[in-house]
PDB file of C-alpha atoms in Angstrom:
ATOM      1  CA  ALA A 487      -2.358  -0.316  12.838  1.00 80.00           C
ATOM      2  CA  GLN A 488      -1.236   2.493  10.420  1.00 85.00           C
ATOM      3  CA  SER A 489      -3.518   5.244   9.059  1.00 92.00           C
ATOM      4  CA  VAL A 490      -3.284   8.117   6.641  1.00 96.00           C
ATOM      5  CA  THR A 491      -5.169  11.483   6.806  1.00 96.00           C
ATOM      6  CA  GLN A 492      -5.665  13.824   4.070  1.00 96.00           C
ATOM      7  CA  LEU A 493      -7.407  16.676   5.495  1.00 91.00           C
ATOM      8  CA  ASP A 494      -8.413  18.388   2.228  1.00 94.00           C
ATOM      9  CA  SER A 495     -10.673  16.760   0.002  1.00 95.00           C
ATOM     10  CA  GLN A 496     -10.578  19.385  -2.613  1.00 96.00           C
ATOM     11  CA  VAL A 497      -8.101  22.005  -3.347  1.00 97.00           C
ATOM     12  CA  PRO A 498      -8.819  24.670  -5.978  1.00 97.00           C
ATOM     13  CA  VAL A 499      -5.808  26.822  -7.364  1.00 97.00           C
ATOM     14  CA  PHE A 500      -5.100  29.088  -9.975  1.00 97.00           C
ATOM     15  CA  GLU A 501      -2.599  28.167 -12.663  1.00 97.00           C
ATOM     16  CA  GLU A 502       0.981  29.164 -11.885  1.00 97.00           C
ATOM     17  CA  ALA A 503       0.351  29.666  -8.132  1.00 98.00           C
ATOM     18  CA  PRO A 504       1.780  27.325  -5.597  1.00 98.00           C
ATOM     19  CA  VAL A 505       0.123  24.382  -3.759  1.00 98.00           C
ATOM     20  CA  GLU A 506       0.463  22.289  -0.883  1.00 97.00           C
ATOM     21  CA  LEU A 507      -1.493  19.016  -0.323  1.00 98.00           C
ATOM     22  CA  ARG A 508      -1.301  17.759   3.195  1.00 97.00           C
ATOM     23  CA  CYS A 509      -0.801  14.321   4.483  1.00 97.00           C
ATOM     24  CA  ASN A 510      -0.408  13.018   8.079  1.00 97.00           C
ATOM     25  CA  TYR A 511       0.166   9.395   8.979  1.00 95.00           C
ATOM     26  CA  SER A 512       0.024   7.293  12.150  1.00 93.00           C
ATOM     27  CA  SER A 513       2.303   4.186  12.615  1.00 88.00           C
ATOM     28  CA  SER A 514       4.020   2.529  15.422  1.00 83.00           C
ATOM     29  CA  VAL A 515       6.714   1.196  13.351  1.00 84.00           C
ATOM     30  CA  SER A 516       8.920   2.384  10.535  1.00 85.00           C
ATOM     31  CA  VAL A 517       7.137   3.223   7.274  1.00 87.00           C
ATOM     32  CA  TYR A 518       7.747   4.148   3.586  1.00 92.00           C
ATOM     33  CA  LEU A 519       5.635   6.966   2.288  1.00 94.00           C
ATOM     34  CA  PHE A 520       4.220   7.498  -1.203  1.00 95.00           C
ATOM     35  CA  TRP A 521       2.300  10.045  -3.268  1.00 96.00           C
ATOM     36  CA  TYR A 522       0.257   8.659  -6.136  1.00 96.00           C
ATOM     37  CA  VAL A 523      -1.686  10.504  -8.809  1.00 96.00           C
ATOM     38  CA  GLN A 524      -4.701   9.408 -10.519  1.00 95.00           C
ATOM     39  CA  TYR A 525      -6.142  10.900 -13.696  1.00 92.00           C
ATOM     40  CA  PRO A 526      -9.836  10.370 -14.616  1.00 86.00           C
ATOM     41  CA  ASN A 527     -10.583   6.848 -15.731  1.00 81.00           C
ATOM     42  CA  GLN A 528      -7.047   5.739 -15.149  1.00 84.00           C
ATOM     43  CA  GLY A 529      -5.071   3.777 -12.544  1.00 87.00           C
ATOM     44  CA  LEU A 530      -2.590   5.348 -10.035  1.00 93.00           C
ATOM     45  CA  GLN A 531       0.801   6.509 -10.923  1.00 94.00           C
ATOM     46  CA  LEU A 532       3.665   6.832  -8.566  1.00 94.00           C
ATOM     47  CA  LEU A 533       4.697  10.500  -8.035  1.00 95.00           C
ATOM     48  CA  LEU A 534       7.335  10.276  -5.530  1.00 94.00           C
ATOM     49  CA  LYS A 535       8.236   8.041  -2.501  1.00 93.00           C
ATOM     50  CA  TYR A 536      10.233   8.434   0.730  1.00 92.00           C
ATOM     51  CA  LEU A 537      12.234   5.215   1.858  1.00 89.00           C
ATOM     52  CA  SER A 538      15.026   6.624   3.948  1.00 85.00           C
ATOM     53  CA  GLY A 539      17.829   9.158   3.965  1.00 85.00           C
ATOM     54  CA  SER A 540      17.177  12.702   2.753  1.00 85.00           C
ATOM     55  CA  THR A 541      13.748  13.865   4.045  1.00 88.00           C
ATOM     56  CA  LEU A 542      13.036  15.931   0.841  1.00 89.00           C
ATOM     57  CA  VAL A 543      12.072  13.989  -2.243  1.00 90.00           C
ATOM     58  CA  GLU A 544      11.444  15.251  -5.554  1.00 89.00           C
ATOM     59  CA  SER A 545       9.583  14.114  -8.756  1.00 90.00           C
ATOM     60  CA  ILE A 546      10.478  14.615 -12.529  1.00 82.00           C
ATOM     61  CA  ASN A 547       7.400  17.019 -12.977  1.00 88.00           C
ATOM     62  CA  GLY A 548       8.152  19.665 -10.320  1.00 94.00           C
ATOM     63  CA  PHE A 549       6.464  18.133  -7.281  1.00 96.00           C
ATOM     64  CA  GLU A 550       8.317  17.702  -3.963  1.00 96.00           C
ATOM     65  CA  ALA A 551       7.503  16.314  -0.547  1.00 96.00           C
ATOM     66  CA  GLU A 552       9.028  16.536   2.893  1.00 94.00           C
ATOM     67  CA  PHE A 553       9.141  13.894   5.497  1.00 93.00           C
ATOM     68  CA  ASN A 554       8.786  15.214   8.937  1.00 93.00           C
ATOM     69  CA  LYS A 555       9.076  12.506  11.637  1.00 90.00           C
ATOM     70  CA  SER A 556       8.244  14.645  14.543  1.00 91.00           C
ATOM     71  CA  GLN A 557       5.082  15.789  12.873  1.00 92.00           C
ATOM     72  CA  THR A 558       4.356  12.460  11.138  1.00 93.00           C
ATOM     73  CA  SER A 559       3.705  14.340   8.030  1.00 95.00           C
ATOM     74  CA  PHE A 560       4.521  14.003   4.296  1.00 96.00           C
ATOM     75  CA  HIS A 561       2.994  17.262   2.582  1.00 97.00           C
ATOM     76  CA  LEU A 562       3.261  17.548  -1.233  1.00 97.00           C
ATOM     77  CA  ARG A 563       4.224  20.760  -2.781  1.00 97.00           C
ATOM     78  CA  LYS A 564       4.626  22.431  -5.999  1.00 97.00           C
ATOM     79  CA  PRO A 565       5.770  26.061  -6.553  1.00 97.00           C
ATOM     80  CA  SER A 566       3.808  26.666  -9.781  1.00 97.00           C
ATOM     81  CA  VAL A 567       0.956  24.445 -10.908  1.00 97.00           C
ATOM     82  CA  HIS A 568      -0.170  23.801 -14.487  1.00 96.00           C
ATOM     83  CA  ILE A 569      -3.566  22.929 -15.807  1.00 96.00           C
ATOM     84  CA  SER A 570      -2.443  19.486 -16.421  1.00 94.00           C
ATOM     85  CA  ASP A 571      -1.809  18.874 -12.705  1.00 96.00           C
ATOM     86  CA  THR A 572      -5.517  18.591 -12.278  1.00 96.00           C
ATOM     87  CA  ALA A 573      -6.050  15.148 -10.822  1.00 96.00           C
ATOM     88  CA  GLU A 574      -6.633  13.259  -7.647  1.00 97.00           C
ATOM     89  CA  TYR A 575      -3.697  12.889  -5.383  1.00 98.00           C
ATOM     90  CA  PHE A 576      -3.283   9.969  -2.759  1.00 97.00           C
ATOM     91  CA  CYS A 577      -0.916   9.775   0.059  1.00 97.00           C
ATOM     92  CA  ALA A 578      -0.025   6.194   1.221  1.00 96.00           C
ATOM     93  CA  VAL A 579       1.947   4.382   3.764  1.00 94.00           C
ATOM     94  CA  GLY A 580       3.643   0.987   3.659  1.00 92.00           C
ATOM     95  CA  LEU A 581       5.369  -0.744   6.522  1.00 86.00           C
ATOM     96  CA  THR A 582       9.010  -1.603   6.444  1.00 84.00           C
ATOM     97  CA  GLY A 583       8.830  -5.526   6.241  1.00 81.00           C
ATOM     98  CA  GLY A 584       5.199  -5.337   5.516  1.00 82.00           C
ATOM     99  CA  GLY A 585       5.429  -6.412   1.838  1.00 86.00           C
ATOM    100  CA  ASN A 586       3.693  -4.217  -0.776  1.00 89.00           C
ATOM    101  CA  LYS A 587       0.458  -3.540   1.267  1.00 92.00           C
ATOM    102  CA  LEU A 588      -0.302   0.160   1.207  1.00 93.00           C
ATOM    103  CA  THR A 589      -2.745   2.098   3.349  1.00 94.00           C
ATOM    104  CA  PHE A 590      -4.101   5.035   1.415  1.00 96.00           C
ATOM    105  CA  GLY A 591      -5.568   8.388   2.411  1.00 96.00           C
ATOM    106  CA  THR A 592      -8.876   9.405   1.181  1.00 95.00           C
ATOM    107  CA  GLY A 593      -7.417  11.614  -1.598  1.00 96.00           C
ATOM    108  CA  THR A 594      -7.372  15.205  -2.564  1.00 97.00           C
ATOM    109  CA  GLN A 595      -8.887  16.555  -5.738  1.00 97.00           C
ATOM    110  CA  LEU A 596      -6.553  19.243  -7.085  1.00 97.00           C
ATOM    111  CA  LYS A 597      -8.376  21.424  -9.546  1.00 97.00           C
ATOM    112  CA  VAL A 598      -6.258  23.915 -11.358  1.00 97.00           C
ATOM    113  CA  GLU A 599      -8.227  26.883 -12.925  1.00 96.00           C
ATOM    114  CA  LEU A 600      -7.192  29.517 -15.443  1.00 92.00           C
TER     115      LEU A 600
ATOM    116  CA  LYS B1384       7.716  -2.559 -22.036  1.00 67.00           C
ATOM    117  CA  ALA B1385       3.838  -3.340 -21.608  1.00 80.00           C
ATOM    118  CA  GLY B1386       2.051  -2.107 -18.564  1.00 93.00           C
ATOM    119  CA  VAL B1387      -0.222  -3.827 -16.252  1.00 96.00           C
ATOM    120  CA  THR B1388      -3.197  -5.246 -17.974  1.00 96.00           C
ATOM    121  CA  GLN B1389      -6.610  -5.920 -16.425  1.00 97.00           C
ATOM    122  CA  THR B1390      -9.555  -7.571 -18.014  1.00 97.00           C
ATOM    123  CA  PRO B1391     -12.281  -7.049 -18.408  1.00 97.00           C
ATOM    124  CA  ARG B1392     -12.238  -3.181 -18.144  1.00 96.00           C
ATOM    125  CA  TYR B1393     -16.036  -3.075 -17.480  1.00 97.00           C
ATOM    126  CA  LEU B1394     -18.396  -5.548 -16.017  1.00 97.00           C
ATOM    127  CA  ILE B1395     -22.104  -5.525 -15.019  1.00 98.00           C
ATOM    128  CA  LYS B1396     -23.366  -8.339 -12.646  1.00 98.00           C
ATOM    129  CA  THR B1397     -26.483  -8.781 -10.518  1.00 98.00           C
ATOM    130  CA  ARG B1398     -26.549  -9.679  -6.905  1.00 98.00           C
ATOM    131  CA  GLY B1399     -25.814 -13.244  -5.979  1.00 98.00           C
ATOM    132  CA  GLN B1400     -23.658 -13.940  -8.996  1.00 98.00           C
ATOM    133  CA  GLN B1401     -19.962 -14.390  -8.926  1.00 98.00           C
ATOM    134  CA  VAL B1402     -17.314 -12.713 -10.976  1.00 98.00           C
ATOM    135  CA  THR B1403     -13.505 -13.195 -11.870  1.00 98.00           C
ATOM    136  CA  LEU B1404     -11.222 -10.492 -12.733  1.00 98.00           C
ATOM    137  CA  SER B1405      -7.862 -10.821 -14.283  1.00 98.00           C
ATOM    138  CA  CYS B1406      -4.460  -9.080 -14.180  1.00 98.00           C
ATOM    139  CA  SER B1407      -1.372  -9.530 -16.043  1.00 98.00           C
ATOM    140  CA  PRO B1408       1.679  -7.872 -14.496  1.00 97.00           C
ATOM    141  CA  ILE B1409       4.515  -6.142 -16.162  1.00 96.00           C
ATOM    142  CA  SER B1410       6.940  -8.746 -17.544  1.00 95.00           C
ATOM    143  CA  GLY B1411       9.319  -9.823 -14.871  1.00 94.00           C
ATOM    144  CA  HIS B1412       7.218  -8.653 -12.011  1.00 95.00           C
ATOM    145  CA  ARG B1413       6.306 -11.428  -9.494  1.00 95.00           C
ATOM    146  CA  SER B1414       4.339  -9.644  -6.981  1.00 95.00           C
ATOM    147  CA  VAL B1415       0.589  -8.788  -7.591  1.00 97.00           C
ATOM    148  CA  SER B1416      -1.571  -6.860  -5.222  1.00 97.00           C
ATOM    149  CA  TRP B1417      -5.312  -5.918  -5.462  1.00 98.00           C
ATOM    150  CA  TYR B1418      -7.131  -3.035  -4.108  1.00 97.00           C
ATOM    151  CA  GLN B1419     -10.856  -1.839  -4.115  1.00 97.00           C
ATOM    152  CA  GLN B1420     -11.617   1.668  -4.773  1.00 95.00           C
ATOM    153  CA  THR B1421     -15.019   3.111  -3.861  1.00 95.00           C
ATOM    154  CA  PRO B1422     -16.248   6.699  -3.310  1.00 91.00           C
ATOM    155  CA  GLY B1423     -17.251   5.959   0.429  1.00 88.00           C
ATOM    156  CA  GLN B1424     -14.444   3.791   1.451  1.00 91.00           C
ATOM    157  CA  GLY B1425     -11.607   4.929  -0.803  1.00 92.00           C
ATOM    158  CA  LEU B1426      -8.547   2.630  -1.757  1.00 95.00           C
ATOM    159  CA  GLN B1427      -8.601  -0.424   0.328  1.00 96.00           C
ATOM    160  CA  PHE B1428      -6.020  -3.336   0.148  1.00 96.00           C
ATOM    161  CA  LEU B1429      -7.407  -6.732  -0.821  1.00 97.00           C
ATOM    162  CA  PHE B1430      -4.499  -9.136  -1.004  1.00 95.00           C
ATOM    163  CA  GLU B1431      -0.967  -9.565  -2.425  1.00 96.00           C
ATOM    164  CA  TYR B1432       0.498 -12.542  -4.047  1.00 96.00           C
ATOM    165  CA  PHE B1433       3.979 -13.551  -4.632  1.00 95.00           C
ATOM    166  CA  SER B1434       5.391 -16.665  -6.174  1.00 93.00           C
ATOM    167  CA  GLU B1435       1.874 -18.088  -6.229  1.00 95.00           C
ATOM    168  CA  THR B1436       1.526 -17.616  -2.378  1.00 95.00           C
ATOM    169  CA  GLN B1437      -0.848 -15.124  -0.731  1.00 95.00           C
ATOM    170  CA  ARG B1438       1.448 -12.921   1.577  1.00 92.00           C
ATOM    171  CA  ASN B1439      -0.986 -10.443   2.734  1.00 90.00           C
ATOM    172  CA  LYS B1440      -4.632 -10.036   3.255  1.00 93.00           C
ATOM    173  CA  GLY B1441      -6.859  -7.191   3.935  1.00 94.00           C
ATOM    174  CA  ASN B1442      -9.982  -6.924   5.866  1.00 94.00           C
ATOM    175  CA  PHE B1443     -12.477  -8.325   3.446  1.00 96.00           C
ATOM    176  CA  PRO B1444     -14.927 -11.314   3.836  1.00 96.00           C
ATOM    177  CA  GLY B1445     -14.222 -14.639   2.509  1.00 96.00           C
ATOM    178  CA  ARG B1446     -16.391 -14.033  -0.494  1.00 97.00           C
ATOM    179  CA  PHE B1447     -13.232 -12.160  -1.894  1.00 98.00           C
ATOM    180  CA  SER B1448     -10.522 -14.754  -2.935  1.00 97.00           C
ATOM    181  CA  GLY B1449      -7.468 -14.535  -5.290  1.00 97.00           C
ATOM    182  CA  ARG B1450      -4.707 -16.730  -6.787  1.00 97.00           C
ATOM    183  CA  GLN B1451      -1.619 -16.264  -8.727  1.00 98.00           C
ATOM    184  CA  PHE B1452      -0.330 -18.594 -11.529  1.00 97.00           C
ATOM    185  CA  SER B1453       3.095 -19.654 -12.283  1.00 96.00           C
ATOM    186  CA  ASN B1454       3.375 -16.856 -15.065  1.00 95.00           C
ATOM    187  CA  SER B1455       2.688 -14.393 -12.274  1.00 96.00           C
ATOM    188  CA  ARG B1456      -0.793 -13.641 -13.722  1.00 98.00           C
ATOM    189  CA  SER B1457      -3.461 -13.129 -11.096  1.00 98.00           C
ATOM    190  CA  GLU B1458      -7.134 -13.403 -10.630  1.00 98.00           C
ATOM    191  CA  MET B1459      -9.494 -12.399  -8.008  1.00 98.00           C
ATOM    192  CA  ASN B1460     -12.897 -13.852  -7.552  1.00 98.00           C
ATOM    193  CA  VAL B1461     -15.990 -12.380  -5.698  1.00 98.00           C
ATOM    194  CA  SER B1462     -18.771 -14.734  -5.010  1.00 96.00           C
ATOM    195  CA  THR B1463     -22.290 -13.993  -4.104  1.00 97.00           C
ATOM    196  CA  LEU B1464     -22.076 -10.370  -5.239  1.00 98.00           C
ATOM    197  CA  GLU B1465     -23.707  -7.560  -3.178  1.00 98.00           C
ATOM    198  CA  LEU B1466     -24.501  -4.116  -4.211  1.00 97.00           C
ATOM    199  CA  GLY B1467     -21.713  -2.784  -2.121  1.00 96.00           C
ATOM    200  CA  ASP B1468     -19.160  -4.707  -4.240  1.00 97.00           C
ATOM    201  CA  SER B1469     -19.643  -2.073  -6.995  1.00 98.00           C
ATOM    202  CA  ALA B1470     -16.235  -0.753  -7.245  1.00 97.00           C
ATOM    203  CA  LEU B1471     -13.143   0.041  -9.352  1.00 96.00           C
ATOM    204  CA  TYR B1472     -10.841  -3.092  -8.733  1.00 97.00           C
ATOM    205  CA  LEU B1473      -7.204  -2.165  -9.219  1.00 96.00           C
ATOM    206  CA  CYS B1474      -4.192  -4.516  -9.656  1.00 97.00           C
ATOM    207  CA  ALA B1475      -0.651  -3.435  -9.115  1.00 96.00           C
ATOM    208  CA  SER B1476       2.570  -5.209  -9.776  1.00 96.00           C
ATOM    209  CA  SER B1477       6.054  -4.902  -8.442  1.00 94.00           C
ATOM    210  CA  LEU B1478       9.308  -6.901  -8.860  1.00 92.00           C
ATOM    211  CA  ASP B1479       9.090  -8.451  -5.361  1.00 86.00           C
ATOM    212  CA  PRO B1480       7.317  -7.914  -2.103  1.00 84.00           C
ATOM    213  CA  ALA B1481      10.109  -5.676  -0.598  1.00 82.00           C
ATOM    214  CA  GLY B1482       7.740  -2.837  -0.154  1.00 79.00           C
ATOM    215  CA  ALA B1483      10.432  -0.038  -1.316  1.00 81.00           C
ATOM    216  CA  ASN B1484       9.892  -1.145  -5.110  1.00 81.00           C
ATOM    217  CA  GLU B1485       7.514   1.069  -7.127  1.00 87.00           C
ATOM    218  CA  GLN B1486       4.168  -0.495  -7.649  1.00 91.00           C
ATOM    219  CA  PHE B1487       2.753  -0.034 -11.134  1.00 94.00           C
ATOM    220  CA  PHE B1488      -1.000  -0.063 -11.275  1.00 95.00           C
ATOM    221  CA  GLY B1489      -3.269  -1.161 -14.069  1.00 95.00           C
ATOM    222  CA  PRO B1490      -6.357   0.825 -15.408  1.00 94.00           C
ATOM    223  CA  GLY B1491      -8.753  -1.152 -13.145  1.00 95.00           C
ATOM    224  CA  THR B1492     -12.004  -3.120 -13.696  1.00 97.00           C
ATOM    225  CA  ARG B1493     -14.970  -1.275 -13.086  1.00 96.00           C
ATOM    226  CA  LEU B1494     -17.593  -3.671 -11.600  1.00 98.00           C
ATOM    227  CA  THR B1495     -21.185  -2.602 -11.335  1.00 98.00           C
ATOM    228  CA  VAL B1496     -23.554  -4.939  -9.346  1.00 98.00           C
ATOM    229  CA  LEU B1497     -27.219  -4.305  -9.975  1.00 97.00           C
TER     230      LEU B1497
END
């Protein structure tokens, strides 16, 4: 069975500072990897995904994540955060051929401070 | 294009009762998945439906059931409610069950069991 570990439950950071949210996964078969963001009282929104090909994937709002197969990681980074990035971030894994079932990590609360 | 709609948004029930939650996917989407989100267990997959057939099922007791209609709308039912069923129930829709497609999440139904 697959699993996802997000080691940091909370990450405080000052505005305009860089941030990295860590995600490690475990699976015996090929996976798809996702980062979702959840703002208060809202559902989840897809931030970016890795399916295959280039290991570095980017979102339209400045986030990027790199798939590292040897370290089974998919860390999320942003070089300069904004107050509006304050939200909870979830890493998720789906199995190729496994339909739309996603296994989520426990989430990382990113708090951006002035 | 309208997003995923979930009704009702909030629900209060008492132990032993049953509840039905509804999800209307994005127009043209035929795959619907359900997740339970709690502070203790995080996001957990309940089930996935495509073309009125359950394709995937998570690790939940038989009290949790669902169905999908010919117009792709989906309902989930929880019978004999327990206090631990209090959670945010999220529905996600996708074009098909390929796994690589983006899943769009609704705002959720917050169920409180007293």
